[in-house]
Amino acid sequence: HKKVTLLWKLLSGVLTIEKPCEPWHYETDGICCNKCHPGFKLVEKCTSNTISVCTPCSDGEFSDQINFSPTCRRCRRCKESNNEYQVSPCRNDSNTKCQCKKGYYKHNIDSETYDCLKCKKCGPNEIEVQPCTHETDTVCDCKENFSRETGKCEPCSPAHPHPQFINMIIGFSVLVVLLVLGILITFIVTKRSFNKKMLSLSSRSSAQQTDLKEAAETSFVEQELSKLPDCVPMIPDFIYSVLDLVPLQQMKQLVRSLGVTDTEIEQAEMDNRYCREAHYQMLRVWAQRAPRTVGGGKAETVHRQVLEELLSKLRQLHLSRAAEELETKYAIQ
C-alpha cells in the first residue's frame, strides 16, 4: 500500500519533504508542489492529495519562466511616440518584442528602459566608419589629412601642431611641475622632522613609553584577529563566490530574504548598468550591516554568523548545491 501511495505522489507532482525540493517544485506546508509552466500562473496550491492548479495568463499578460506566482506580468507596448515598432506580439509565455524604427538606434537608460534616438549624420570633412543600426549609433571619423579639433575636423597644417604633439608638451610640463613640488615638499618635511627631533630630545623617555603602549595595543588587536577561523573570507571574494553559484533569476529573491529593501535593490540597479555589479552592491549592503572585522592591514572579513545566515537562506530557496560548495570552499562545519 505504501509503494502505491508513493508512486501516486510521484506521478501527481506532490511529494512530502524529506530533502530540499527540486528546482521545478516549490515548498508549501511541508510539501513539494509542482510549479506552473511558462505561460501559466498559480490558481490553487497543491495538497497532500492534489497537484497545483495552474491557469493560462490572460490576454495582455505573460510569464516566461516556470513559477508559482498567482499573477502574470503585463505585456510591453511598443510606443509610436518613442519611434519604435512591434517585431513580435506578446504571447502568454513571452513578452512583446519592440525595435527602433529605421534611422533610430536604441539608447539604453537602464536594464529594462531605453529610448530610440535619431541616428547621427556625419558632418563636413567626416567619413562614416560604422553605419547606424537598431542597436548602435553611427560612428564617424575625420577624412584623410584632417584632424579633430574642438569637435570639428580641420585640415592638417604645419601652422597648427598636431593634437598629439600638444598633449606631449602638456604632459611633460605637468611632470616638471610635479617634480618641483615633490622636491619642495620633501625639503619642508625633512626640515620639520629635524626640528621635531631636536625638540623631542628632552621628552624621549615619555615618547618611548607611549610607543611601548601603542605596540602592546597593536599586539592585542593582532592576537584577537588571529583567533578568527581561517575559513572566514574577505567580503569582496566571498560576494563574488556567491554570485558565481546563485542563478541570476533568484538573486533578488535571495537578497530580499537577507533583509535588503526594495529601495536598496532599485538603487543598486540604477547605480550599475550590468546586473552582476548591481547584485554585488546588493550583497555588499547586506554584508556591511552584519558584524564584521577590520584590523591592522587586513581587509574586512565575514563573520561565521553571517556565513551561517546565508547558507540557511540558500537552503530555504532550494539552492543546497550552492550552500554545499560554499561550505566546502571556506571549510565551514
PDB file of C-alpha atoms in Angstrom, residues 67-250:
ATOM      1  CA  ASN A  67       6.779  29.746 -11.452  1.00  0.00           C
ATOM      2  CA  PHE A  68       4.319  29.559  -8.593  1.00  0.00           C
ATOM      3  CA  SER A  69       3.224  33.203  -8.804  1.00  0.00           C
ATOM      4  CA  PRO A  70      -0.500  33.996  -8.561  1.00  0.00           C
ATOM      5  CA  THR A  71      -0.100  36.764 -11.170  1.00  0.00           C
ATOM      6  CA  CYS A  72       1.385  37.147 -14.651  1.00  0.00           C
ATOM      7  CA  ARG A  73       3.439  40.117 -15.849  1.00  0.00           C
ATOM      8  CA  ARG A  74       1.915  42.863 -18.003  1.00  0.00           C
ATOM      9  CA  CYS A  75       2.978  42.824 -21.678  1.00  0.00           C
ATOM     10  CA  ARG A  76       5.144  45.631 -23.018  1.00  0.00           C
ATOM     11  CA  ARG A  77       3.580  48.056 -25.512  1.00  0.00           C
ATOM     12  CA  CYS A  78       5.638  49.384 -28.419  1.00  0.00           C
ATOM     13  CA  LYS A  79       5.251  53.168 -28.439  1.00  0.00           C
ATOM     14  CA  GLU A  80       4.930  55.088 -31.687  1.00  0.00           C
ATOM     15  CA  SER A  81       5.900  58.207 -29.735  1.00  0.00           C
ATOM     16  CA  ASN A  82       9.217  56.535 -28.878  1.00  0.00           C
ATOM     17  CA  ASN A  83       9.878  55.775 -32.584  1.00  0.00           C
ATOM     18  CA  GLU A  84       9.602  52.015 -32.134  1.00  0.00           C
ATOM     19  CA  TYR A  85       7.526  49.285 -33.728  1.00  0.00           C
ATOM     20  CA  GLN A  86       6.470  45.756 -32.850  1.00  0.00           C
ATOM     21  CA  VAL A  87       8.669  42.895 -34.070  1.00  0.00           C
ATOM     22  CA  SER A  88       6.694  40.078 -32.450  1.00  0.00           C
ATOM     23  CA  PRO A  89       3.488  40.192 -30.385  1.00  0.00           C
ATOM     24  CA  CYS A  90       3.140  39.292 -26.738  1.00  0.00           C
ATOM     25  CA  ARG A  91       2.347  35.633 -26.060  1.00  0.00           C
ATOM     26  CA  ASN A  92       1.399  34.049 -22.784  1.00  0.00           C
ATOM     27  CA  ASP A  93       4.982  32.718 -22.455  1.00  0.00           C
ATOM     28  CA  SER A  94       6.969  35.661 -23.920  1.00  0.00           C
ATOM     29  CA  ASN A  95       6.867  39.462 -23.791  1.00  0.00           C
ATOM     30  CA  THR A  96       6.320  41.781 -26.748  1.00  0.00           C
ATOM     31  CA  LYS A  97       9.475  42.463 -28.761  1.00  0.00           C
ATOM     32  CA  CYS A  98       9.913  46.066 -29.931  1.00  0.00           C
ATOM     33  CA  GLN A  99      12.566  47.609 -32.165  1.00  0.00           C
ATOM     34  CA  CYS A 100      13.598  51.139 -33.104  1.00  0.00           C
ATOM     35  CA  LYS A 101      12.443  52.423 -36.479  1.00  0.00           C
ATOM     36  CA  LYS A 102      14.865  52.846 -39.360  1.00  0.00           C
ATOM     37  CA  GLY A 103      17.007  55.930 -38.775  1.00  0.00           C
ATOM     38  CA  TYR A 104      16.867  55.487 -34.997  1.00  0.00           C
ATOM     39  CA  TYR A 105      19.006  53.480 -32.564  1.00  0.00           C
ATOM     40  CA  LYS A 106      18.492  52.011 -29.095  1.00  0.00           C
ATOM     41  CA  HIS A 107      19.917  54.150 -26.261  1.00  0.00           C
ATOM     42  CA  ASN A 108      19.770  52.165 -23.001  1.00  0.00           C
ATOM     43  CA  ILE A 109      18.752  54.089 -19.873  1.00  0.00           C
ATOM     44  CA  ASP A 110      18.849  51.057 -17.569  1.00  0.00           C
ATOM     45  CA  SER A 111      18.478  47.273 -17.854  1.00  0.00           C
ATOM     46  CA  GLU A 112      14.786  47.500 -18.848  1.00  0.00           C
ATOM     47  CA  THR A 113      14.311  51.054 -20.174  1.00  0.00           C
ATOM     48  CA  TYR A 114      15.585  52.654 -23.370  1.00  0.00           C
ATOM     49  CA  ASP A 115      14.890  55.473 -25.832  1.00  0.00           C
ATOM     50  CA  CYS A 116      15.013  55.374 -29.631  1.00  0.00           C
ATOM     51  CA  LEU A 117      17.250  58.297 -30.610  1.00  0.00           C
ATOM     52  CA  LYS A 118      17.803  59.636 -34.114  1.00  0.00           C
ATOM     53  CA  CYS A 119      20.940  58.344 -35.814  1.00  0.00           C
ATOM     54  CA  LYS A 120      23.858  60.759 -36.074  1.00  0.00           C
ATOM     55  CA  LYS A 121      24.820  62.084 -39.526  1.00  0.00           C
ATOM     56  CA  CYS A 122      28.495  62.562 -40.279  1.00  0.00           C
ATOM     57  CA  GLY A 123      29.413  66.215 -40.681  1.00  0.00           C
ATOM     58  CA  PRO A 124      31.640  68.028 -43.188  1.00  0.00           C
ATOM     59  CA  ASN A 125      35.112  66.517 -43.652  1.00  0.00           C
ATOM     60  CA  GLU A 126      33.939  63.304 -41.917  1.00  0.00           C
ATOM     61  CA  ILE A 127      33.507  59.756 -43.208  1.00  0.00           C
ATOM     62  CA  GLU A 128      31.199  57.037 -41.909  1.00  0.00           C
ATOM     63  CA  VAL A 129      33.207  54.295 -40.186  1.00  0.00           C
ATOM     64  CA  GLN A 130      30.215  52.283 -38.950  1.00  0.00           C
ATOM     65  CA  PRO A 131      26.605  52.732 -40.099  1.00  0.00           C
ATOM     66  CA  CYS A 132      23.731  53.235 -37.692  1.00  0.00           C
ATOM     67  CA  THR A 133      21.871  50.051 -36.667  1.00  0.00           C
ATOM     68  CA  HIS A 134      18.862  49.355 -34.460  1.00  0.00           C
ATOM     69  CA  GLU A 135      21.269  48.873 -31.539  1.00  0.00           C
ATOM     70  CA  THR A 136      24.160  51.355 -32.148  1.00  0.00           C
ATOM     71  CA  ASP A 137      24.603  54.919 -33.401  1.00  0.00           C
ATOM     72  CA  THR A 138      26.620  55.976 -36.439  1.00  0.00           C
ATOM     73  CA  VAL A 139      30.407  56.145 -35.918  1.00  0.00           C
ATOM     74  CA  CYS A 140      32.209  58.946 -37.801  1.00  0.00           C
ATOM     75  CA  ASP A 141      35.878  59.851 -38.214  1.00  0.00           C
ATOM     76  CA  CYS A 142      37.845  62.604 -39.925  1.00  0.00           C
ATOM     77  CA  LYS A 143      38.789  62.253 -43.589  1.00  0.00           C
ATOM     78  CA  GLU A 144      42.409  61.730 -44.590  1.00  0.00           C
ATOM     79  CA  ASN A 145      44.617  64.794 -43.937  1.00  0.00           C
ATOM     80  CA  PHE A 146      42.072  66.109 -41.436  1.00  0.00           C
ATOM     81  CA  SER A 147      42.251  66.033 -37.637  1.00  0.00           C
ATOM     82  CA  ARG A 148      39.624  66.661 -34.977  1.00  0.00           C
ATOM     83  CA  GLU A 149      39.978  69.931 -33.088  1.00  0.00           C
ATOM     84  CA  THR A 150      37.319  71.238 -30.676  1.00  0.00           C
ATOM     85  CA  GLY A 151      34.837  68.682 -32.015  1.00  0.00           C
ATOM     86  CA  LYS A 152      35.335  69.532 -35.705  1.00  0.00           C
ATOM     87  CA  CYS A 153      37.516  68.010 -38.435  1.00  0.00           C
ATOM     88  CA  GLU A 154      40.005  70.670 -39.576  1.00  0.00           C
ATOM     89  CA  PRO A 155      42.671  70.389 -42.328  1.00  0.00           C
ATOM     90  CA  CYS A 156      46.093  69.376 -41.057  1.00  0.00           C
ATOM     91  CA  SER A 157      48.530  72.306 -41.287  1.00  0.00           C
ATOM     92  CA  PRO A 158      52.148  72.940 -40.182  1.00  0.00           C
ATOM     93  CA  ALA A 159      50.879  76.130 -38.571  1.00  0.00           C
ATOM     94  CA  HIS A 160      48.681  74.037 -36.302  1.00  0.00           C
ATOM     95  CA  PRO A 161      50.647  71.470 -34.274  1.00  0.00           C
ATOM     96  CA  HIS A 162      49.141  68.003 -34.167  1.00  0.00           C
ATOM     97  CA  PRO A 163      46.979  67.469 -31.055  1.00  0.00           C
ATOM     98  CA  GLN A 164      49.142  64.505 -30.031  1.00  0.00           C
ATOM     99  CA  PHE A 165      52.251  66.745 -30.017  1.00  0.00           C
ATOM    100  CA  ILE A 166      50.415  69.344 -27.924  1.00  0.00           C
ATOM    101  CA  ASN A 167      49.384  66.634 -25.464  1.00  0.00           C
ATOM    102  CA  MET A 168      53.018  65.528 -25.140  1.00  0.00           C
ATOM    103  CA  ILE A 169      54.114  69.101 -24.328  1.00  0.00           C
ATOM    104  CA  ILE A 170      51.350  69.480 -21.740  1.00  0.00           C
ATOM    105  CA  GLY A 171      52.214  66.131 -20.174  1.00  0.00           C
ATOM    106  CA  PHE A 172      55.918  66.994 -19.943  1.00  0.00           C
ATOM    107  CA  SER A 173      55.109  70.367 -18.351  1.00  0.00           C
ATOM    108  CA  VAL A 174      52.896  68.691 -15.750  1.00  0.00           C
ATOM    109  CA  LEU A 175      55.676  66.206 -14.890  1.00  0.00           C
ATOM    110  CA  VAL A 176      58.177  69.046 -14.390  1.00  0.00           C
ATOM    111  CA  VAL A 177      55.766  70.908 -12.091  1.00  0.00           C
ATOM    112  CA  LEU A 178      55.097  67.742 -10.074  1.00  0.00           C
ATOM    113  CA  LEU A 179      58.834  67.067  -9.751  1.00  0.00           C
ATOM    114  CA  VAL A 180      59.498  70.586  -8.431  1.00  0.00           C
ATOM    115  CA  LEU A 181      56.598  70.295  -5.984  1.00  0.00           C
ATOM    116  CA  GLY A 182      57.893  66.908  -4.818  1.00  0.00           C
ATOM    117  CA  ILE A 183      61.364  68.316  -4.124  1.00  0.00           C
ATOM    118  CA  LEU A 184      59.877  71.297  -2.266  1.00  0.00           C
ATOM    119  CA  ILE A 185      57.577  69.125  -0.140  1.00  0.00           C
ATOM    120  CA  THR A 186      60.443  66.741   0.682  1.00  0.00           C
ATOM    121  CA  PHE A 187      62.592  69.668   1.820  1.00  0.00           C
ATOM    122  CA  ILE A 188      59.827  71.092   4.037  1.00  0.00           C
ATOM    123  CA  VAL A 189      59.002  67.708   5.577  1.00  0.00           C
ATOM    124  CA  THR A 190      62.685  66.943   6.230  1.00  0.00           C
ATOM    125  CA  LYS A 191      63.218  70.324   7.870  1.00  0.00           C
ATOM    126  CA  ARG A 192      60.175  69.920  10.118  1.00  0.00           C
ATOM    127  CA  SER A 193      61.235  66.400  11.044  1.00  0.00           C
ATOM    128  CA  PHE A 194      64.690  67.643  12.042  1.00  0.00           C
ATOM    129  CA  ASN A 195      63.194  70.412  14.202  1.00  0.00           C
ATOM    130  CA  LYS A 196      60.850  67.953  15.887  1.00  0.00           C
ATOM    131  CA  LYS A 197      63.732  65.618  16.715  1.00  0.00           C
ATOM    132  CA  MET A 198      65.656  68.473  18.320  1.00  0.00           C
ATOM    133  CA  LEU A 199      62.642  69.488  20.422  1.00  0.00           C
ATOM    134  CA  SER A 200      61.834  65.911  21.467  1.00  0.00           C
ATOM    135  CA  LEU A 201      65.250  65.067  22.963  1.00  0.00           C
ATOM    136  CA  SER A 202      64.132  66.299  26.401  1.00  0.00           C
ATOM    137  CA  SER A 203      60.977  64.126  26.358  1.00  0.00           C
ATOM    138  CA  ARG A 204      62.417  60.951  24.824  1.00  0.00           C
ATOM    139  CA  SER A 205      61.584  58.764  27.839  1.00  0.00           C
ATOM    140  CA  SER A 206      57.861  59.662  27.767  1.00  0.00           C
ATOM    141  CA  ALA A 207      57.736  59.102  23.992  1.00  0.00           C
ATOM    142  CA  GLN A 208      59.291  55.659  24.431  1.00  0.00           C
ATOM    143  CA  GLN A 209      56.604  54.756  26.984  1.00  0.00           C
ATOM    144  CA  THR A 210      53.912  55.862  24.539  1.00  0.00           C
ATOM    145  CA  ASP A 211      55.454  53.725  21.786  1.00  0.00           C
ATOM    146  CA  LEU A 212      55.514  50.686  24.095  1.00  0.00           C
ATOM    147  CA  LYS A 213      51.835  51.206  24.947  1.00  0.00           C
ATOM    148  CA  GLU A 214      50.856  51.504  21.268  1.00  0.00           C
ATOM    149  CA  ALA A 215      52.895  48.387  20.436  1.00  0.00           C
ATOM    150  CA  ALA A 216      51.096  46.455  23.187  1.00  0.00           C
ATOM    151  CA  GLU A 217      47.674  47.585  21.885  1.00  0.00           C
ATOM    152  CA  THR A 218      48.640  46.618  18.315  1.00  0.00           C
ATOM    153  CA  SER A 219      49.800  43.192  19.517  1.00  0.00           C
ATOM    154  CA  PHE A 220      46.488  42.675  21.351  1.00  0.00           C
ATOM    155  CA  VAL A 221      44.464  43.549  18.219  1.00  0.00           C
ATOM    156  CA  GLU A 222      46.536  41.158  16.103  1.00  0.00           C
ATOM    157  CA  GLN A 223      46.069  38.370  18.677  1.00  0.00           C
ATOM    158  CA  GLU A 224      42.300  38.916  18.653  1.00  0.00           C
ATOM    159  CA  LEU A 225      42.252  38.837  14.838  1.00  0.00           C
ATOM    160  CA  SER A 226      44.322  35.645  14.829  1.00  0.00           C
ATOM    161  CA  LYS A 227      41.550  33.950  16.836  1.00  0.00           C
ATOM    162  CA  LEU A 228      39.226  34.263  13.858  1.00  0.00           C
ATOM    163  CA  PRO A 229      38.921  30.973  11.910  1.00  0.00           C
ATOM    164  CA  ASP A 230      40.914  30.753   8.689  1.00  0.00           C
ATOM    165  CA  CYS A 231      37.745  29.886   6.817  1.00  0.00           C
ATOM    166  CA  VAL A 232      36.345  33.435   7.259  1.00  0.00           C
ATOM    167  CA  PRO A 233      36.736  35.082   3.819  1.00  0.00           C
ATOM    168  CA  MET A 234      37.254  38.695   2.786  1.00  0.00           C
ATOM    169  CA  ILE A 235      33.949  40.346   1.800  1.00  0.00           C
ATOM    170  CA  PRO A 236      34.685  41.004  -1.959  1.00  0.00           C
ATOM    171  CA  ASP A 237      35.995  37.452  -2.592  1.00  0.00           C
ATOM    172  CA  PHE A 238      33.069  35.941  -0.702  1.00  0.00           C
ATOM    173  CA  ILE A 239      30.453  38.002  -2.588  1.00  0.00           C
ATOM    174  CA  TYR A 240      31.896  37.051  -5.991  1.00  0.00           C
ATOM    175  CA  SER A 241      31.822  33.377  -4.930  1.00  0.00           C
ATOM    176  CA  VAL A 242      28.100  33.744  -4.132  1.00  0.00           C
ATOM    177  CA  LEU A 243      27.453  35.475  -7.496  1.00  0.00           C
ATOM    178  CA  ASP A 244      29.132  32.566  -9.322  1.00  0.00           C
ATOM    179  CA  LEU A 245      26.889  29.979  -7.604  1.00  0.00           C
ATOM    180  CA  VAL A 246      23.431  31.599  -7.365  1.00  0.00           C
ATOM    181  CA  PRO A 247      21.302  31.699 -10.577  1.00  0.00           C
ATOM    182  CA  LEU A 248      20.712  35.210 -11.923  1.00  0.00           C
ATOM    183  CA  GLN A 249      16.913  34.942 -11.712  1.00  0.00           C
ATOM    184  CA  GLN A 250      16.999  34.047  -7.988  1.00  0.00           C
TER     185      GLN A 250
END
